[in-house]
């Protein structure tokens, strides 16, 4: 792998990013001109723009046979980056559709522009091959998300969510950055793919490398909300506008995993056994803590927050396997998890839009008020719980299979036990939805067109990934191979 | 010439003070200042490593500049969030910002 010299055709590789920046500018201008009533217009503009960029990426963004480093080694053009870019664009388009009429959000132009900028940061996160670029990409993602989490200025919970997210994020990114500065100091290079060579030479003591790995892991664990850096997640998920919660819990987490996979596999082969053990312990604790704390929750957004912490733990199992199949299983897991979680949050948004509550007890009688919505929630929660033939089952299956294949049988065992705990609290919600009656059963829940579109796309995706997993798995394996 | 290790020790000390401040302080502004202190430690590290180890490579210097810029953006956003919460609650003490717990 060599660094390609700059040619105008290199710009084609970053075409999605360029278009995202353009889209953000257009949204800002349109947002200024269409004062009050522009919510729906902007939502469709953003969604269609992102879909257009998604198509452009699929047509022109395909990487070639060999991975290339572009812009002096700043970015790496490979299958891994490509798959994650497609995933982020998909999630962002869905989020834009779900945001059509969130209450309490003023300045809609800025809202959508920040959403697009965060997506831009994520797609750079997935392709960064240099610590400078990586840091910049992570911050380009985080800073708009801090603002979006606190976007409802008139809402106590939202402002609190924004501040908590910011303080945790800034602190962990500073710790990560200190790790980066030491890595630069001990290897004399900032490129991820040359760092390991400098450290392989045996010039640096394994203890030092281990210390740096821990510092860097702090920052990444925050992005994927792994224990012990998960404290922000429930509060931010509960307080932030719900479409943003959906976005943080899916796209931002997937971006964190993209970075985690690339960085850990490329930089720390010298202390492989040690960091893998550390990640295995973190995965165990993350799954267990996430699932156990989800049990007593009464607010559906907090429940989904703890469930998303647990899901980060499951996905980490694939990384522990430390094989190309293991990495592929992480990517597959994220694809399945993302579509499922968006469906779940879409139901939460629609329910809150009509009823104005996120409490699980208020979901009583949902199956009679809106059978369709209840069915989507059933599919989404069963998929999160890992029931066949849905996406969540296949995803968990591959992750556990990868762990067993690499000899981490106890870890797969812990994962399966946790999946059972998870299923229990998803079922508790479904029990309220299907078996409990309420007095408002004659009041239907309105489902506008843009939301219906999201629900349909996500349910089809959940079923398609669950039943026809081969093409998705091939894609994931392709992406994983570009890291090995 | 001052040996490199002095800078690194100073950087580590600054970083430790920063992390202590971020964890022990109760005022959101003070936490923000502590985080800035940690970023300064990073910058000190980067510039020292660049000057002593790879003076011919521009990467270290650029890294420090990028950290500057991002720290400024982060501080701007952080202050905006602190102001927005102050307007609602009239306090920026983090233990009083606890509407959501467990």
Coordinates of C-alpha atoms in Angstrom, one line a residue:
Chain A
X1 CA 0.0 0.0 0.0
X2 CA 1.5 3.3 -1.0
X3 CA 0.4 6.9 -0.9
X4 CA -1.1 7.9 -4.1
X5 CA 0.1 11.3 -5.5
X6 CA -2.5 13.9 -5.9
X7 CA -4.5 13.9 -9.1
X8 CA -7.8 15.6 -9.9
X9 CA -9.4 12.2 -10.0
X10 CA -8.7 11.8 -6.3
X11 CA -11.4 14.4 -5.7
X12 CA -13.9 11.9 -7.0
X13 CA -13.1 9.7 -4.0
X14 CA -14.2 12.4 -1.6
X15 CA -17.1 13.4 -3.8
X16 CA -19.6 12.3 -1.1
X17 CA -18.0 14.5 1.4
X18 CA -17.9 17.5 -0.9
X19 CA -21.6 17.0 -1.8
X20 CA -22.4 16.7 1.9
X21 CA -20.8 20.1 2.6
X22 CA -22.7 21.6 -0.4
X23 CA -25.9 20.2 0.9
X24 CA -25.3 21.7 4.4
X25 CA -24.8 25.1 2.7
X26 CA -27.9 24.8 0.6
X27 CA -30.0 23.7 3.7
X28 CA -28.7 26.8 5.6
X29 CA -29.8 29.1 2.8
X30 CA -33.2 27.5 2.3
X31 CA -33.7 27.5 6.1
X32 CA -33.1 31.2 6.2
X33 CA -35.5 32.0 3.4
X34 CA -38.3 29.7 4.5
X35 CA -38.9 31.1 7.9
X36 CA -41.6 29.2 9.9
X37 CA -43.4 26.7 7.8
X38 CA -40.3 25.2 6.3
X39 CA -40.1 22.1 8.5
X40 CA -41.5 19.6 6.1
X41 CA -39.8 21.2 3.1
X42 CA -36.4 21.1 4.8
X43 CA -36.9 17.6 6.0
X44 CA -37.6 16.3 2.5
X45 CA -34.9 18.4 1.0
X46 CA -32.3 16.9 3.5
X47 CA -33.6 13.4 3.1
X48 CA -33.7 13.6 -0.8
X49 CA -30.3 15.3 -0.8
X50 CA -28.8 12.6 1.4
X51 CA -30.4 9.8 -0.7
X52 CA -28.9 11.4 -3.8
X53 CA -25.5 11.4 -2.2
X54 CA -26.0 7.8 -1.2
X55 CA -26.7 6.9 -4.8
X56 CA -23.7 8.9 -6.0
X57 CA -21.5 7.1 -3.4
X58 CA -22.8 3.7 -4.6
X59 CA -22.1 4.6 -8.2
X60 CA -18.8 6.4 -8.0
X61 CA -17.5 5.7 -4.5
X62 CA -16.7 2.0 -5.0
X63 CA -13.1 1.3 -4.0
X64 CA -10.9 -0.6 -6.4
X65 CA -9.1 -3.9 -5.8
X66 CA -6.3 -2.3 -3.8
X67 CA -6.6 0.0 -0.9
X68 CA -5.1 3.4 -1.6
X69 CA -4.1 6.2 0.8
X70 CA -5.0 9.6 -0.6
X71 CA -4.2 13.2 0.4
X72 CA -0.8 12.4 1.7
X73 CA -2.0 9.5 3.7
X74 CA -4.9 11.4 5.4
X75 CA -7.6 9.2 4.1
X76 CA -7.8 5.5 3.1
X77 CA -10.1 4.5 0.3
X78 CA -11.2 1.0 1.0
X79 CA -14.3 -1.2 1.3
X80 CA -14.5 -0.6 5.0
X81 CA -14.8 3.2 4.6
X82 CA -17.2 2.7 1.7
X83 CA -19.6 0.4 3.6
X84 CA -19.7 2.7 6.6
X85 CA -20.3 5.7 4.5
X86 CA -23.3 4.1 2.9
X87 CA -24.6 3.2 6.3
X88 CA -24.2 6.7 7.7
X89 CA -25.9 8.3 4.7
X90 CA -28.8 5.9 5.1
X91 CA -29.2 6.6 8.8
X92 CA -28.9 10.4 8.2
X93 CA -31.6 10.3 5.5
X94 CA -33.9 8.3 7.9
X95 CA -33.2 10.8 10.7
X96 CA -34.1 13.7 8.5
X97 CA -37.4 12.1 7.6
X98 CA -38.1 11.4 11.2
X99 CA -37.4 15.0 12.2
X100 CA -40.2 16.5 10.1
X101 CA -42.1 17.9 13.0
X102 CA -40.2 17.5 16.2
X103 CA -41.7 19.8 18.9
X104 CA -39.6 22.5 20.4
X105 CA -37.0 22.7 17.7
X106 CA -36.6 26.2 16.3
X107 CA -34.1 27.2 13.5
X108 CA -34.8 24.1 11.5
X109 CA -32.3 25.1 8.8
X110 CA -29.5 24.9 11.4
X111 CA -30.8 21.6 12.7
X112 CA -30.7 19.9 9.4
X113 CA -27.4 21.5 8.4
X114 CA -25.8 20.3 11.7
X115 CA -27.2 16.8 11.0
X116 CA -25.5 16.8 7.6
X117 CA -22.2 18.1 9.0
X118 CA -22.2 15.4 11.6
X119 CA -22.7 12.9 8.8
X120 CA -19.8 14.4 7.0
X121 CA -17.6 14.0 10.1
X122 CA -18.7 10.3 10.4
X123 CA -17.9 9.5 6.9
X124 CA -14.4 11.0 7.4
X125 CA -14.1 9.0 10.6
X126 CA -14.6 5.8 8.7
X127 CA -11.9 6.6 6.2
X128 CA -9.3 8.5 8.3
X129 CA -5.9 6.9 8.2
X130 CA -4.0 9.6 10.1
X131 CA -4.3 10.6 13.7
X132 CA -4.7 14.3 12.8
X133 CA -7.5 13.5 10.3
X134 CA -9.0 11.1 12.8
X135 CA -9.1 13.7 15.6
X136 CA -10.6 16.3 13.3
X137 CA -13.2 13.9 12.0
X138 CA -14.2 12.8 15.5
X139 CA -14.7 16.4 16.6
X140 CA -16.5 17.3 13.4
X141 CA -19.0 14.6 14.4
X142 CA -19.1 15.3 18.1
X143 CA -19.5 19.1 18.1
X144 CA -22.6 19.2 15.9
X145 CA -24.1 16.3 18.0
X146 CA -23.5 18.3 21.3
X147 CA -25.5 21.1 19.8
X148 CA -28.2 18.9 18.4
X149 CA -28.6 17.1 21.8
X150 CA -29.3 20.4 23.5
X151 CA -31.2 21.8 20.6
X152 CA -34.5 22.3 22.4
X153 CA -33.5 25.5 24.1
X154 CA -36.8 25.8 26.0
X155 CA -36.7 22.3 27.4
X156 CA -34.9 21.5 30.7
X157 CA -34.0 17.9 29.8
X158 CA -32.7 18.8 26.4
X159 CA -30.3 21.5 27.6
X160 CA -29.2 19.2 30.4
X161 CA -28.6 16.4 27.8
X162 CA -26.5 18.8 25.7
X163 CA -24.3 19.9 28.6
X164 CA -23.8 16.4 29.9
X165 CA -22.9 15.1 26.4
X166 CA -20.5 17.9 25.9
X167 CA -18.7 17.6 29.2
X168 CA -18.3 13.8 28.8
X169 CA -17.3 14.1 25.2
X170 CA -14.8 16.9 25.7
X171 CA -13.2 15.1 28.6
X172 CA -12.8 11.7 26.9
X173 CA -11.6 13.3 23.6
X174 CA -8.9 15.2 25.6
X175 CA -7.8 11.9 27.1
X176 CA -7.8 10.2 23.7
X177 CA -5.8 13.1 22.3
X178 CA -3.2 12.8 25.0
X179 CA -2.8 9.2 23.9
X180 CA -2.4 10.4 20.3
X181 CA 0.3 12.9 21.3
X182 CA 2.2 10.1 23.0
X183 CA 1.8 7.8 20.0
X184 CA 3.2 10.5 17.8
X185 CA 6.1 11.1 20.2
X186 CA 7.1 7.4 20.5
X187 CA 6.8 6.6 16.8
X188 CA 7.6 9.9 15.2
X189 CA 4.7 9.5 12.8
X190 CA 1.0 10.3 12.7
X191 CA -0.1 7.9 10.0
X192 CA -2.0 5.0 11.5
X193 CA -0.5 2.5 9.1
X194 CA 3.1 3.5 9.8
X195 CA 2.7 3.8 13.6
X196 CA 2.8 0.0 14.1
X197 CA 6.0 -0.4 12.1
X198 CA 7.8 2.1 14.4
X199 CA 6.4 0.3 17.5
X200 CA 7.1 -3.2 16.2
X201 CA 10.8 -2.5 16.1
X202 CA 10.8 -3.2 19.9
X203 CA 12.0 0.2 20.7
X204 CA 9.0 1.0 22.9
X205 CA 8.2 -1.0 26.0
X206 CA 5.0 -3.0 25.8
X207 CA 3.8 -1.3 29.0
X208 CA 4.1 2.1 27.4
X209 CA 2.2 0.9 24.3
X210 CA -0.4 -0.6 26.6
X211 CA -0.8 2.7 28.4
X212 CA -1.3 4.6 25.2
X213 CA -3.8 2.0 24.0
X214 CA -5.8 2.5 27.2
X215 CA -5.8 6.3 26.7
X216 CA -7.0 6.0 23.1
X217 CA -9.6 3.4 24.1
X218 CA -11.2 5.9 26.5
X219 CA -12.1 8.1 23.6
X220 CA -13.4 5.3 21.5
X221 CA -15.4 3.8 24.3
X222 CA -17.2 7.1 24.8
X223 CA -18.2 7.1 21.1
X224 CA -19.6 3.5 21.3
X225 CA -20.9 4.1 24.8
X226 CA -19.1 1.1 26.3
X227 CA -18.9 0.6 30.1
X228 CA -17.3 2.4 32.0
X229 CA -17.8 5.4 29.7
X230 CA -21.5 5.0 29.2
X231 CA -22.8 7.3 32.0
X232 CA -23.8 10.0 29.5
X233 CA -25.9 7.7 27.3
X234 CA -29.2 7.3 29.2
X235 CA -29.4 11.0 30.1
X236 CA -28.5 12.2 26.7
X237 CA -30.9 9.7 25.0
X238 CA -33.7 10.7 27.3
X239 CA -33.2 14.4 27.0
X240 CA -32.2 14.9 23.3
X241 CA -34.8 15.4 20.6
X242 CA -35.8 11.8 19.8
X243 CA -34.7 11.8 16.1
X244 CA -31.2 12.9 17.4
X245 CA -31.3 10.1 20.0
X246 CA -31.9 7.7 17.1
X247 CA -29.0 9.2 15.2
X248 CA -26.6 9.1 18.2
X249 CA -27.5 5.6 19.1
X250 CA -27.0 4.3 15.5
X251 CA -24.8 6.3 13.3
X252 CA -22.6 7.8 15.9
X253 CA -22.1 4.4 17.6
X254 CA -21.3 2.8 14.2
X255 CA -18.8 5.5 13.5
X256 CA -17.2 4.8 16.8
X257 CA -16.9 1.1 15.9
X258 CA -15.4 2.0 12.5
X259 CA -12.7 3.9 14.2
X260 CA -12.2 1.3 16.9
X261 CA -11.8 -1.5 14.4
X262 CA -9.4 0.3 12.1
X263 CA -7.3 1.8 14.8
X264 CA -6.9 -1.1 17.2
X265 CA -6.2 -3.6 14.4
X266 CA -3.7 -1.3 12.6
X267 CA -1.8 0.3 15.5
X268 CA -1.5 -2.2 18.3
X269 CA -0.5 -5.6 16.8
X270 CA 2.5 -5.5 19.2
X271 CA 0.3 -6.0 22.3
X272 CA -2.5 -7.9 20.6
X273 CA -3.2 -10.4 23.3
X274 CA -3.4 -7.8 26.0
X275 CA -5.7 -5.3 24.4
X276 CA -8.0 -8.1 23.2
X277 CA -8.3 -9.3 26.8
X278 CA -9.1 -5.8 27.9
X279 CA -11.8 -5.5 25.2
X280 CA -13.2 -8.9 26.1
X281 CA -13.6 -7.8 29.7
X282 CA -15.1 -4.5 28.6
X283 CA -17.5 -6.4 26.4
X284 CA -18.6 -8.6 29.2
X285 CA -19.2 -5.7 31.6
X286 CA -20.9 -3.6 28.9
X287 CA -23.4 -6.3 28.0
X288 CA -24.1 -7.2 31.6
X289 CA -24.4 -3.7 33.0
X290 CA -26.4 -2.5 30.0
X291 CA -28.9 -5.3 30.3
X292 CA -29.2 -5.3 34.1
X293 CA -29.8 -1.6 34.3
X294 CA -32.4 -1.8 31.4
X295 CA -34.5 -4.1 33.5
X296 CA -36.0 -1.5 36.0
X297 CA -36.5 1.3 33.4
X298 CA -39.9 2.9 33.0
X299 CA -39.1 5.3 30.2
X300 CA -38.8 3.7 26.8
X301 CA -36.0 6.1 25.7
X302 CA -33.9 5.2 28.7
X303 CA -34.7 1.5 28.2
X304 CA -33.5 1.8 24.6
X305 CA -30.4 3.7 25.9
X306 CA -29.4 0.8 28.2
X307 CA -30.2 -1.7 25.4
X308 CA -28.0 0.2 23.1
X309 CA -25.2 0.0 25.6
X310 CA -25.7 -3.7 25.8
X311 CA -25.6 -3.9 22.0
X312 CA -22.2 -2.2 21.9
X313 CA -21.1 -5.0 24.2
X314 CA -22.3 -7.7 21.8
X315 CA -20.7 -6.0 18.8
X316 CA -17.4 -5.8 20.7
X317 CA -17.3 -9.6 21.0
X318 CA -16.7 -9.7 17.2
X319 CA -13.7 -7.5 17.6
X320 CA -12.3 -9.8 20.4
X321 CA -12.4 -12.7 17.9
X322 CA -9.6 -10.8 16.1
X323 CA -10.2 -12.5 12.7
X324 CA -11.5 -11.2 9.5
X325 CA -14.7 -13.1 10.1
X326 CA -14.9 -11.5 13.6
X327 CA -14.5 -8.0 12.1
X328 CA -17.1 -8.9 9.4
X329 CA -19.5 -10.0 12.1
X330 CA -19.1 -6.6 13.8
X331 CA -19.9 -4.8 10.6
X332 CA -22.9 -7.1 10.0
X333 CA -24.0 -6.6 13.5
X334 CA -24.0 -2.9 13.1
X335 CA -26.0 -3.0 9.9
X336 CA -28.6 -5.1 11.5
X337 CA -28.6 -3.1 14.7
X338 CA -28.9 0.2 12.9
X339 CA -32.0 -0.6 10.9
X340 CA -33.6 -2.2 13.9
X341 CA -33.0 0.6 16.3
X342 CA -34.2 3.2 13.8
X343 CA -37.5 1.3 13.5
X344 CA -37.8 1.2 17.3
X345 CA -37.1 4.9 17.7
X346 CA -39.5 5.7 14.8
X347 CA -42.3 4.1 16.8
X348 CA -41.2 6.0 19.9
X349 CA -41.3 9.3 18.0
X350 CA -44.7 8.7 16.4
X351 CA -46.1 7.6 19.8
X352 CA -44.8 10.7 21.6
X353 CA -46.0 12.9 18.7
X354 CA -49.6 11.8 19.3
X355 CA -49.7 11.0 23.0
X356 CA -46.9 13.2 24.3
X357 CA -45.3 10.6 26.6
X358 CA -42.3 8.3 26.6
X359 CA -43.4 6.2 29.6
X360 CA -43.8 2.5 29.0
X361 CA -47.1 2.3 31.0
X362 CA -48.7 4.7 28.5
X363 CA -48.0 2.2 25.7
X364 CA -50.9 0.1 27.0
X365 CA -53.4 -0.6 24.4
X366 CA -51.2 0.5 21.5
X367 CA -52.0 -2.7 19.6
X368 CA -55.6 -1.6 19.5
X369 CA -54.9 2.1 18.9
X370 CA -52.6 1.4 16.0
X371 CA -52.1 -2.2 15.0
X372 CA -49.5 -1.3 12.4
X373 CA -47.3 0.7 14.8
X374 CA -47.6 -2.1 17.4
X375 CA -46.5 -4.6 14.8
X376 CA -43.4 -2.5 13.8
X377 CA -42.5 -2.3 17.5
X378 CA -42.9 -6.0 17.8
X379 CA -40.6 -6.7 14.9
X380 CA -38.0 -4.1 16.1
X381 CA -37.9 -5.3 19.7
X382 CA -37.8 -9.0 18.8
X383 CA -35.0 -8.2 16.4
X384 CA -33.1 -6.3 19.1
X385 CA -33.8 -9.3 21.4
X386 CA -32.3 -11.7 18.8
X387 CA -35.3 -13.7 17.6
X388 CA -35.2 -15.5 14.3
X389 CA -35.9 -14.8 11.4
X390 CA -35.1 -11.1 12.1
X391 CA -31.9 -9.2 11.6
X392 CA -30.9 -9.2 15.2
X393 CA -30.8 -13.0 15.4
X394 CA -28.4 -13.5 12.5
X395 CA -26.3 -10.6 13.6
X396 CA -25.9 -12.2 17.1
X397 CA -25.4 -15.6 15.6
X398 CA -22.4 -14.5 13.5
X399 CA -20.8 -12.5 16.4
X400 CA -21.0 -15.5 18.7
X401 CA -19.9 -17.9 16.0
X402 CA -16.8 -15.7 15.4
X403 CA -16.0 -15.7 19.1
X404 CA -16.3 -19.5 19.3
X405 CA -14.2 -20.0 16.2
X406 CA -11.4 -18.0 17.8
X407 CA -11.7 -19.9 21.1
X408 CA -13.6 -17.3 23.2
X409 CA -16.2 -19.8 24.2
X410 CA -16.9 -18.3 27.6
X411 CA -17.4 -14.9 26.0
X412 CA -20.0 -16.3 23.6
X413 CA -21.6 -18.0 26.6
X414 CA -21.9 -14.7 28.5
X415 CA -23.3 -13.1 25.3
X416 CA -26.0 -15.8 25.0
X417 CA -27.0 -15.4 28.7
X418 CA -27.2 -11.7 28.2
X419 CA -29.3 -12.0 25.1
X420 CA -31.8 -13.9 27.3
X421 CA -31.9 -11.1 29.9
X422 CA -32.4 -8.7 26.9
X423 CA -35.3 -10.6 25.5
X424 CA -37.0 -10.4 28.9
X425 CA -37.2 -6.6 29.0
X426 CA -38.2 -6.3 25.4
X427 CA -41.0 -8.8 26.1
X428 CA -42.1 -6.7 29.1
X429 CA -42.6 -3.8 26.8
X430 CA -44.5 -5.9 24.3
X431 CA -46.6 -7.3 27.0
X432 CA -47.8 -3.7 27.8
X433 CA -48.4 -3.0 24.2
X434 CA -50.4 -6.1 23.4
X435 CA -52.0 -7.4 26.6
X436 CA -52.8 -4.3 28.6
X437 CA -55.9 -2.2 28.0
X438 CA -56.2 1.5 28.3
X439 CA -59.1 4.0 28.2
X440 CA -57.8 5.8 25.1
X441 CA -58.1 2.8 22.8
X442 CA -60.5 4.6 20.4
X443 CA -58.0 7.3 19.8
X444 CA -55.9 6.3 16.8
X445 CA -52.3 7.4 16.3
X446 CA -51.6 9.5 13.2
X447 CA -48.8 8.3 10.9
X448 CA -47.7 10.9 8.4
X449 CA -46.2 9.8 5.1
X450 CA -42.6 10.5 5.8
X451 CA -42.7 8.4 9.0
X452 CA -44.6 5.6 7.3
X453 CA -41.8 5.5 4.7
X454 CA -39.2 5.1 7.4
X455 CA -41.2 2.4 9.1
X456 CA -41.6 0.4 5.9
X457 CA -38.0 0.7 4.8
X458 CA -36.7 -0.4 8.2
X459 CA -39.1 -3.3 8.6
X460 CA -38.3 -4.6 5.1
X461 CA -34.6 -4.2 5.9
X462 CA -34.9 -6.1 9.2
X463 CA -36.7 -9.0 7.4
X464 CA -34.3 -8.9 4.4
X465 CA -31.2 -9.0 6.6
X466 CA -32.7 -11.7 8.7
X467 CA -33.8 -14.0 6.0
X468 CA -31.3 -13.3 3.2
X469 CA -28.2 -12.6 5.1
X470 CA -25.7 -13.9 2.5
X471 CA -25.2 -10.7 0.4
X472 CA -24.9 -8.5 3.5
X473 CA -22.4 -10.9 5.0
X474 CA -20.4 -11.0 1.8
X475 CA -20.3 -7.2 1.9
X476 CA -19.2 -7.2 5.5
X477 CA -16.5 -9.8 4.8
X478 CA -15.3 -7.7 1.9
X479 CA -15.1 -4.7 4.2
X480 CA -13.3 -6.6 6.9
X481 CA -10.7 -8.0 4.5
X482 CA -9.6 -4.5 3.7
X483 CA -8.4 -4.2 7.3
X484 CA -6.3 -7.3 7.3
Chain B
X1 CA 19.3 22.7 25.8
X2 CA 16.5 21.6 28.1
X3 CA 16.1 17.9 27.8
X4 CA 12.9 16.6 26.1
X5 CA 11.8 14.7 29.2
X6 CA 11.2 17.9 31.1
X7 CA 8.6 19.0 28.6
X8 CA 7.0 15.6 28.7
X9 CA 6.9 15.6 32.5
X10 CA 5.4 19.1 32.5
X11 CA 2.9 17.9 30.0
X12 CA 2.0 15.0 32.1
X13 CA 1.7 17.2 35.2
X14 CA -0.6 19.6 33.3
X15 CA -2.7 16.7 32.1
X16 CA -3.0 15.3 35.6
X17 CA -4.0 18.6 37.0
X18 CA -6.6 19.0 34.3
X19 CA -8.1 15.6 34.8
X20 CA -8.2 16.1 38.5
X21 CA -10.0 19.5 38.0
X22 CA -12.4 18.0 35.5
X23 CA -13.4 15.2 37.9
X24 CA -13.4 17.2 41.2
X25 CA -14.8 20.6 40.2
X26 CA -18.5 21.2 40.5
X27 CA -18.8 24.3 38.3
X28 CA -19.4 23.5 34.6
X29 CA -17.1 26.5 33.7
X30 CA -14.3 25.2 35.8
X31 CA -14.6 21.7 34.3
X32 CA -14.4 23.4 30.8
X33 CA -11.3 25.2 31.9
X34 CA -9.8 21.9 33.3
X35 CA -10.5 20.3 29.9
X36 CA -8.7 23.2 28.1
X37 CA -5.7 22.6 30.5
X38 CA -5.6 18.9 29.3
X39 CA -5.7 20.1 25.7
X40 CA -2.8 22.4 26.5
X41 CA -0.8 19.5 27.8
X42 CA -1.5 17.7 24.5
X43 CA -0.2 20.7 22.6
X44 CA 2.9 21.0 24.7
X45 CA 3.6 17.3 24.1
X46 CA 3.1 17.7 20.4
X47 CA 5.2 20.7 19.9
X48 CA 8.0 19.3 22.1
X49 CA 8.0 16.0 20.3
X50 CA 8.0 17.8 16.9
X51 CA 10.9 20.0 17.9
X52 CA 13.1 17.3 19.4
X53 CA 12.3 14.2 17.3
X54 CA 11.0 15.1 13.9
X55 CA 11.9 18.8 13.2
X56 CA 11.7 18.2 9.5
X57 CA 8.3 16.7 9.5
X58 CA 5.4 19.2 9.5
X59 CA 2.9 16.7 11.0
X60 CA 3.5 17.5 14.6
X61 CA 3.1 21.3 14.1
X62 CA 0.0 20.8 12.0
X63 CA -1.4 18.5 14.7
X64 CA -0.9 21.2 17.3
X65 CA -2.6 23.8 15.1
X66 CA -5.6 21.5 14.5
X67 CA -5.9 20.9 18.3
X68 CA -5.9 24.7 18.9
X69 CA -8.7 25.3 16.3
X70 CA -10.8 22.4 17.5
X71 CA -10.3 23.5 21.2
X72 CA -11.6 26.9 20.3
X73 CA -14.7 25.5 18.5
X74 CA -15.3 23.2 21.4
X75 CA -15.1 26.0 23.9
X76 CA -17.5 28.1 21.9
X77 CA -20.0 25.3 21.8
X78 CA -19.5 24.5 25.5
X79 CA -20.0 28.0 26.6
X80 CA -23.2 28.2 24.5
X81 CA -24.5 25.1 26.1
X82 CA -23.6 26.4 29.6
X83 CA -25.4 29.7 28.8
X84 CA -28.5 27.9 27.6
X85 CA -28.7 25.8 30.8
X86 CA -28.0 28.9 32.9
X87 CA -31.0 30.7 31.4
X88 CA -33.3 27.8 32.3
X89 CA -32.0 26.9 35.8
X90 CA -30.0 29.9 37.0
X91 CA -27.1 27.6 38.1
X92 CA -24.2 26.0 36.4
X93 CA -23.2 23.7 39.3
X94 CA -23.2 20.2 37.9
X95 CA -24.6 18.5 41.0
X96 CA -27.7 20.7 40.7
X97 CA -28.2 19.8 37.0
X98 CA -29.7 16.4 37.8
X99 CA -33.2 16.2 36.4
X100 CA -32.3 12.8 34.9
X101 CA -30.8 10.1 37.1
X102 CA -30.4 6.4 36.6

